[in-house]
Amino acid sequence: MENKKRRGILERLDAGEVVVGDGGYVMQLERRGYVTAGPWTPEAAVEHPEAVRQLHREYLRAGATVIQTFTFYCSEDKLELNGNVTNITGAQINDAACKMAREVADEGGALVAGGVSQTPCYVQSHSETEVKAIFKKQMDDFLKQDIDFLIVEYCEHVEEAVWAVEVLKTSGKTVAATLCIAPQGDMHGVPPGECAVRLVKAGADIVGINCHLDPLTCVETVKLMKEGLEKAGLKAHLMIQPLGFHTPERNIDGYLSLPEFPFALETRAMTRWDIHKYAREAYNAGIRYIGGCCGFEPYHIRAIAEELSAERGFLPPASEKHGLWGAALEMHTKPWVRARARREYWEKLLPASGRPKCPSMATPATE
Amino acid sequence: MENKKRRGILERLDAGEVVVGDGGYVMQLERRGYVTAGPWTPEAAVEHPEAVRQLHREYLRAGATVIQTFTFYCSEDKLELNGNVTNITGAQINDAACKMAREVADEGGALVAGGVSQTPCYVQSHSETEVKAIFKKQMDDFLKQDIDFLIVEYCEHVEEAVWAVEVLKTSGKTVAATLCIAPQGDMHGVPPGECAVRLVKAGADIVGINCHLDPLTCVETVKLMKEGLEKAGLKAHLMIQPLGFHTPERNIDGYLSLPEFPFALETRAMTRWDIHKYAREAYNAGIRYIGGCCGFEPYHIRAIAEELSAERGFLPPASEKHGLWGAALEMHTKPWVRARARREYWEKLLPASGRPKCPSMATPATE
Amino acid sequence: MENKKRRGILERLDAGEVVVGDGGYVMQLERRGYVTAGPWTPEAAVEHPEAVRQLHREYLRAGATVIQTFTFYCSEDKLELNGNVTNITGAQINDAACKMAREVADEGGALVAGGVSQTPCYVQSHSETEVKAIFKKQMDDFLKQDIDFLIVEYCEHVEEAVWAVEVLKTSGKTVAATLCIAPQGDMHGVPPGECAVRLVKAGADIVGINCHLDPLTCVETVKLMKEGLEKAGLKAHLMIQPLGFHTPERNIDGYLSLPEFPFALETRAMTRWDIHKYAREAYNAGIRYIGGCCGFEPYHIRAIAEELSAERGFLPPASEKHGLWGAALEMHTKPWVRARARREYWEKLLPASGRPKCPSMATPATE
Amino acid sequence: MENKKRRGILERLDAGEVVVGDGGYVMQLERRGYVTAGPWTPEAAVEHPEAVRQLHREYLRAGATVIQTFTFYCSEDKLELNGNVTNITGAQINDAACKMAREVADEGGALVAGGVSQTPCYVQSHSETEVKAIFKKQMDDFLKQDIDFLIVEYCEHVEEAVWAVEVLKTSGKTVAATLCIAPQGDMHGVPPGECAVRLVKAGADIVGINCHLDPLTCVETVKLMKEGLEKAGLKAHLMIQPLGFHTPERNIDGYLSLPEFPFALETRAMTRWDIHKYAREAYNAGIRYIGGCCGFEPYHIRAIAEELSAERGFLPPASEKHGLWGAALEMHTKPWVRARARREYWEKLLPASGRPKCPSMATPATE
C-alpha cells in the first residue's frame, strides 16, 4: 500500500537492507525548549513546527531511512489528561506532524511512519472497545495523509499492543510493533518470546523493542523475541529503538524508576562509540531496523549509519562533518588530541564521570 | 555606539541587570551534524543557515539577552589551515552569521555580539602586527553589519587577548574579553588578577572567563580577576561562559587534555540543577553577564534564566514548557515520578553514571 | 564420633543452633607476614605457630563455634609443587595445626574441624585413585589427633569433592563439604542443585559454598543447593563461608580472575555492616553454619555473632570491646562522630572509595 | 642517652639511614577484637598482652626499626573519661607496654619509642600547668623502663605539642614530635612551616606529621614543615606516619569528619603498591623516618621496607613470604594470575571498588 515511487519498508527489509530508524523526539525537544517533561505531549508540531522540522532534518541528514511522525502520546485521552493541551486537538497535531514528516522525508528519499503509543485509557479502563477506538481515531488522521507505514510503540503491556496492531492492520498498511519491556517480560509478566508471538499472530510485520532500557539490554530482549518466534515457527522482521542511556540496573520498568529520570540522565548518556558497538550487536543479532529512542540525538543515529556503512553501501550526509572514528581530530591544534584520531583510542576509552561524589549504579524507585 | 532603539549591553550592566548569555555553538552543532570536531570552524553559517538559526532561536527562547554571531575560529588563517574550508571565505561566513544573529535577536529584543577568538597565527608567528591584522579584518566584516558590541573570547594567552581588545576598541563599540584559563593562570603563567588588569587597561569594558573548565572553577577564576582589579583600583563588568561539563581535575589546560575530549564528554555533562547552582554562585560573586560555552544546550541557558528569574523579573519563553524545579512531573503517570516534582529532590540527587567500569576522575594527557 | 565432653557439630545443628564458623587464614596471615601469596601453603603452622595461634584466638574470641585446622593446601603434591615447601612435610604441618587448633578451641569450648581442599593432582591426573590417596593421607594425619569433624572445602569441581567425601566418610566422622562455585555451577557446568545432591549421596552431612564470591552471591548459590536437595528428597545441613570482598561481577570463576586478585582487593573489602546484612540473609535462607573465607577478619566474624546474638542467646567475648551498632562512639571526642553511634547511620551509609580514578566494577581476566 | 649497646635514633638518622617506623595499633587491634572504637584506649597492653605482642612482632618482622609503646591516649584524664577504663591505671598500662615493646624490639635489634599523645585536658582546660603535669606523669612511667627515645604524636594544636616537647626534653632523651594536621595548618590556623619552627625551638630533634590524612597529603605537609625550617635557618630530622587510607577530600580535619570514620573505611584502604609509591615520595622529600598510622597493617610496613631495601641494604624477615612486586604469583595455578607476577601490572592497576552504588569521594561532616 506504500507509495509506488518509494521502495517500501517491507521491500527493503525483505531485500536484506539495513533500515536506520530515527532517534528520540520528546526528550531532545524538551532540551531544546519545546516539550514539557511529565506529560511529554507533541503539541510542538503545531506550536513550533520549525523546531520539529529541524530535528527531522537532522535525523535525515544523520542517515535515517525512516522519519517517524511527531505524534507520541497524541491520543485525545492523553492530551486532555490534567488539562495538559487544551487549545489544540489531536487531529490538528496528527495532521501537522504527518505533513512535516513527509516534507522532510522527501528531501532525502526517506519513508514516513505514523506512530501510535500506549494510551492512559488502557490502564484506566482496560476496555478493548475504548482503547481500540482511540487507536482507530489516530489512524484515521494518519490515513488522510501520505504516510508509508505504521508503528505501534512504547507499550508496556503486550495486550494493548495487540489491540493496536489489530486496529492498524485494518488500514492495509505495513505495521511494526515495539514494546518498552525488559528481558524479564511485560508488565503482566508475559515473556518477550511470547509477546512476539502474540504480536505477529495479530498481524505485525515487524516486531521489536523500544525505549526504557539501554541498547545492549534491548538487543537481548529482541533476541528473546526472535527465539520465541522461531520456536513458534513464525516469521517477522526485527526492530529496535532503545534508550541512548546506560541502564546497567536492568530493572523491569527501566529508566522510569531510576532516580535520574527525567532530569538528571545526562551522565548516563551514550557516546557515539557506545552506539557503534550497539549497532554491530544489533546487526549480528539479525535485527535490520535499527534506530533509537529517548537519549538518541542526531550524532547517535549517524554512528549507526557509520558503523553499518559497509553493509548499507553509503555514508550519510552528516558524515561530511565527521571524520570516521575521529579522523578529523588530525586537524586539531593540540598534539595529544591529534593522537586520538584513531579507532582504538575511542573503543578502549572508559570515560570518567567527572562526579566523584556520585555512584555508578542506582537503586530503582520500585525496588 | 549601539543601536539607539536597543538598550545597550553597558546600559544594562550599569543598571545592575542580569544579562544572560547564550550557550555553546560548535559542540552542539557538531552533535546536530553541521560542524566538524577537530577544526571546529563555522562554515555552517553559510552551508546550513537553518540549523544555526534554529539554535540561535532556542537560546533566545531559553532566555538569552545576547546572541553571539556564529563566527568562532572565523579568521582566514584558521579557515585555510590544513585546507579545512576551501570554498567559502571568512567574509562570507561573518556576513551570513551577523545577519542571521540579528534576525533572530530581533525576534526577542536581544543584543548581537560579534565574536573573535584566538588565532593560529599567534602561536605560530607571535607577531603583533600579523595577529592584529587578522582581528582587524574580522572586525571590519562585523562593522558592515548591525551588531551591538564585540567579544574577544577563548584566548589562552592574555597577550593575544590584549592585542584583540586594542584592535576592537578602535571600532568605538563596547568590548568584552574572556580568557579560557584556569585559576592557575594563562599559558604564560600570568595569574587571573593580572590578566584582568591588562585587559581593562587595554580597554575592555567587560572581562571574564569562558570555556575550558567547569562553572564553579570558572567562577573562582573570575573572582581572582575581580580581586586583581580591585587591588589595582580598576573597574569593569564581569562575565562568565564556562563549560557545561564537570572538570574536577581542574588542570591548567582544562578539558582539552582530558581523555574524554571531544567525543566522550557525555558523562561529564551538567544537569539543569548543576546550572541552577552555578548561576547562583556566579551571581553571588558579582558576575552579571552569565552564559555558557561548550556543553551548554538551550535547557542549560533556561536554567540560568529560571534561577535568576526573580532578579530579572521575568521567566523566559521556554519556561512555558518547563515546570520550575520539575513541577510538571506532577502530571506523570507513575507515582514515584510524581514524587519528584519538587526542588529538594533534584537539589540533593547524586546522579549515577550508569557506567560501573568507568572512573569518576581522569588523568589529563598533559600530566 | 565426636568427643563426648563436647556437643558435636551435628548435635548442635540438629538442635537448630546457629554455628558460627571462623574466618580466612591464608590471606590474613599473608598480610601479617607469614604466608606467601601464590602458593598459599600453611607451613606457618610449623614455622610461626604463635602467629597462627593468635589468629585462632581472635576468631574464637569473635564468636566462632568452630576452629578449622590451618591445613589449607596441605597435600604433599601441593607442598612440593614448584619446590614451594621443601624442609617441612605435610604430616608435620597437619600434626602441628591440629594440636594448635585443639589448644585454642578448648579455651572456649569450640569444636575443631580438620580441613582438606582441592589438590593439584585432580586437574593434572584426573585419577580417582591418586586423588583419593592424597585425601586419605591427610585424613590419617588428622585421625591421630583430637579433631571433631572434617571439612572438604574449596573444590571447583564437584567430582573431586565427592571423591574427598567418600574418603573422609571412612573415618566415621561427620563430614562437611563446600564448593567454591558460582550460581552458574561448577567448572564442569554442574549446577549447584545437582552438586549438592551428589555430595549428600556421597555421604556429606553438611553441604554448602565457600570462597570465590561475595556473601550475597554465595547465599544465592546455597539456596540453589537447597532447592536441588528438596527436589531430590534429600536432607542435609547448609553451610556458607564466602569471601569478605564485594564481587558484583558475579563471574563464574570469582575473584581469581578479577584484576585485583590478590594484591589490590582492599577496596572491595566488606565492612562489618555488610556482614550484618549477610548473616541475616544467610540465616533467613535456612543456613545454620555461617562463617567466612578470604577477606574475613576477626571483626567480620564478630559481626556475624552480633547479628545473630538473639538467636544464639549470647554475645561473643570480643563484643566487650565493641558497642553494638557503633554505640561506643558516644564516647568519641568529636560531636559528629558521636552522632554516628546508631544503627541507621551505618546501615544507610554508602562508603566512598577514596579513589576517584578507579572504577567500581572490573572486567574479569577470563571474559 | 640511649642504651649504649644500641645505635640510637639520632645516630642512625645523622648517618643518613632510613628508619622504618611501625604501623597503626589501635585501629588494627580494634579489628582483632582488643580495642574499643570511640575511646581508643590501650588497656589491652594489660588485658591481652599476647595480642599486642603479636602485632609488635609482625611490625618488627615487616622491617620496623622502631617499636612504639602501645600507650596511645594513655593519660589518666583520657582513661577516666566517661568511665572508660576503671580497673587499670595508666601507670600499669605504661609499665606493661614498655616492657612488651622492649621484649619484642630486642628480638630484632629495634629501638623502643615511648609515645604520648594529645590530652582531653588541653581542649577542656587549656591550662599549660595541668597539661604539662599529665605529660610529666606519663614520661615518668616511661623513664622507669628501658626505652630509647620519646615521641609526641597526634596533636591537633601545635601549642599542646610544644608543651609536650618542653616536658619530654627534661628527660634528656631524644624527642620526636608529629602533628595530625593538614597542609592548611593546625586547628588554630598555624601553618605547617610555623608549627615545625615552634617544635624545633621547643627542643624537638625530629618533627613531622602523623595520622588524619593520606600518605601523599602528609608528605606535602612535611615538605611545608621543611620549607619553614629552612627559611628559619633551623635543622631537624623529618618523620612521617600517615593514614593507610585514601583521603582525596584533603579536608582540614581529615578522616575524622569523613562519613566512613571509623567503621566503613575499608574501601579507602591502601594497597601495598600505594605504599611503595608513598615510601618513594617520602624518601625523595628528604624524610628519613617513614612509618604509618591508622590503616597501616604489617604488610604495608613491609612495603616501605621493600621499596627502600636498596637504600637500607637489606630486606625485612617478612619478605621471605613475599615475592617482590608479586613475583611469587609465578607459582599460582591460574595462568592469568601468573601473568601478574610483575611490577608493571600492579603499578598500573586501578582497582575496582566492587561497590557500584557507592561514590568515590565523600562530603566531610564539617563542610
Coordinates of C-alpha atoms in Angstrom, one line a residue, chain D residues 22 33 35 77 80 96 100-101 116 120 123 127 132-133 149 171 181 187 203 206 221 241 274 277 280 301 321 344 364:
Chain D
D22 CA 55.9 0.7 62.8
G33 CA 38.9 -7.6 69.0
V35 CA 40.4 -2.1 71.4
D77 CA 42.4 12.1 82.2
E80 CA 38.9 8.1 83.2
A96 CA 53.3 -3.3 80.7
M100 CA 56.5 -5.7 76.0
A101 CA 57.8 -3.3 73.4
V116 CA 52.5 10.4 74.3
P120 CA 41.4 15.8 76.6
V123 CA 40.9 21.4 75.0
S127 CA 46.0 25.1 81.2
K132 CA 52.3 19.5 81.3
A133 CA 51.7 17.6 84.6
F149 CA 63.5 7.8 72.8
S171 CA 64.3 13.6 80.3
I181 CA 47.4 18.3 60.7
M187 CA 43.4 23.7 64.4
G203 CA 63.6 21.2 71.5
I206 CA 62.7 15.1 64.8
T221 CA 52.6 18.8 54.8
Q241 CA 53.4 8.3 59.9
D274 CA 50.1 2.6 47.0
K277 CA 54.7 5.0 45.8
R280 CA 59.5 6.7 47.4
I301 CA 55.2 -1.6 56.6
K321 CA 57.0 -14.8 52.5
E344 CA 54.2 -3.0 35.8
P364 CA 33.1 15.7 55.2

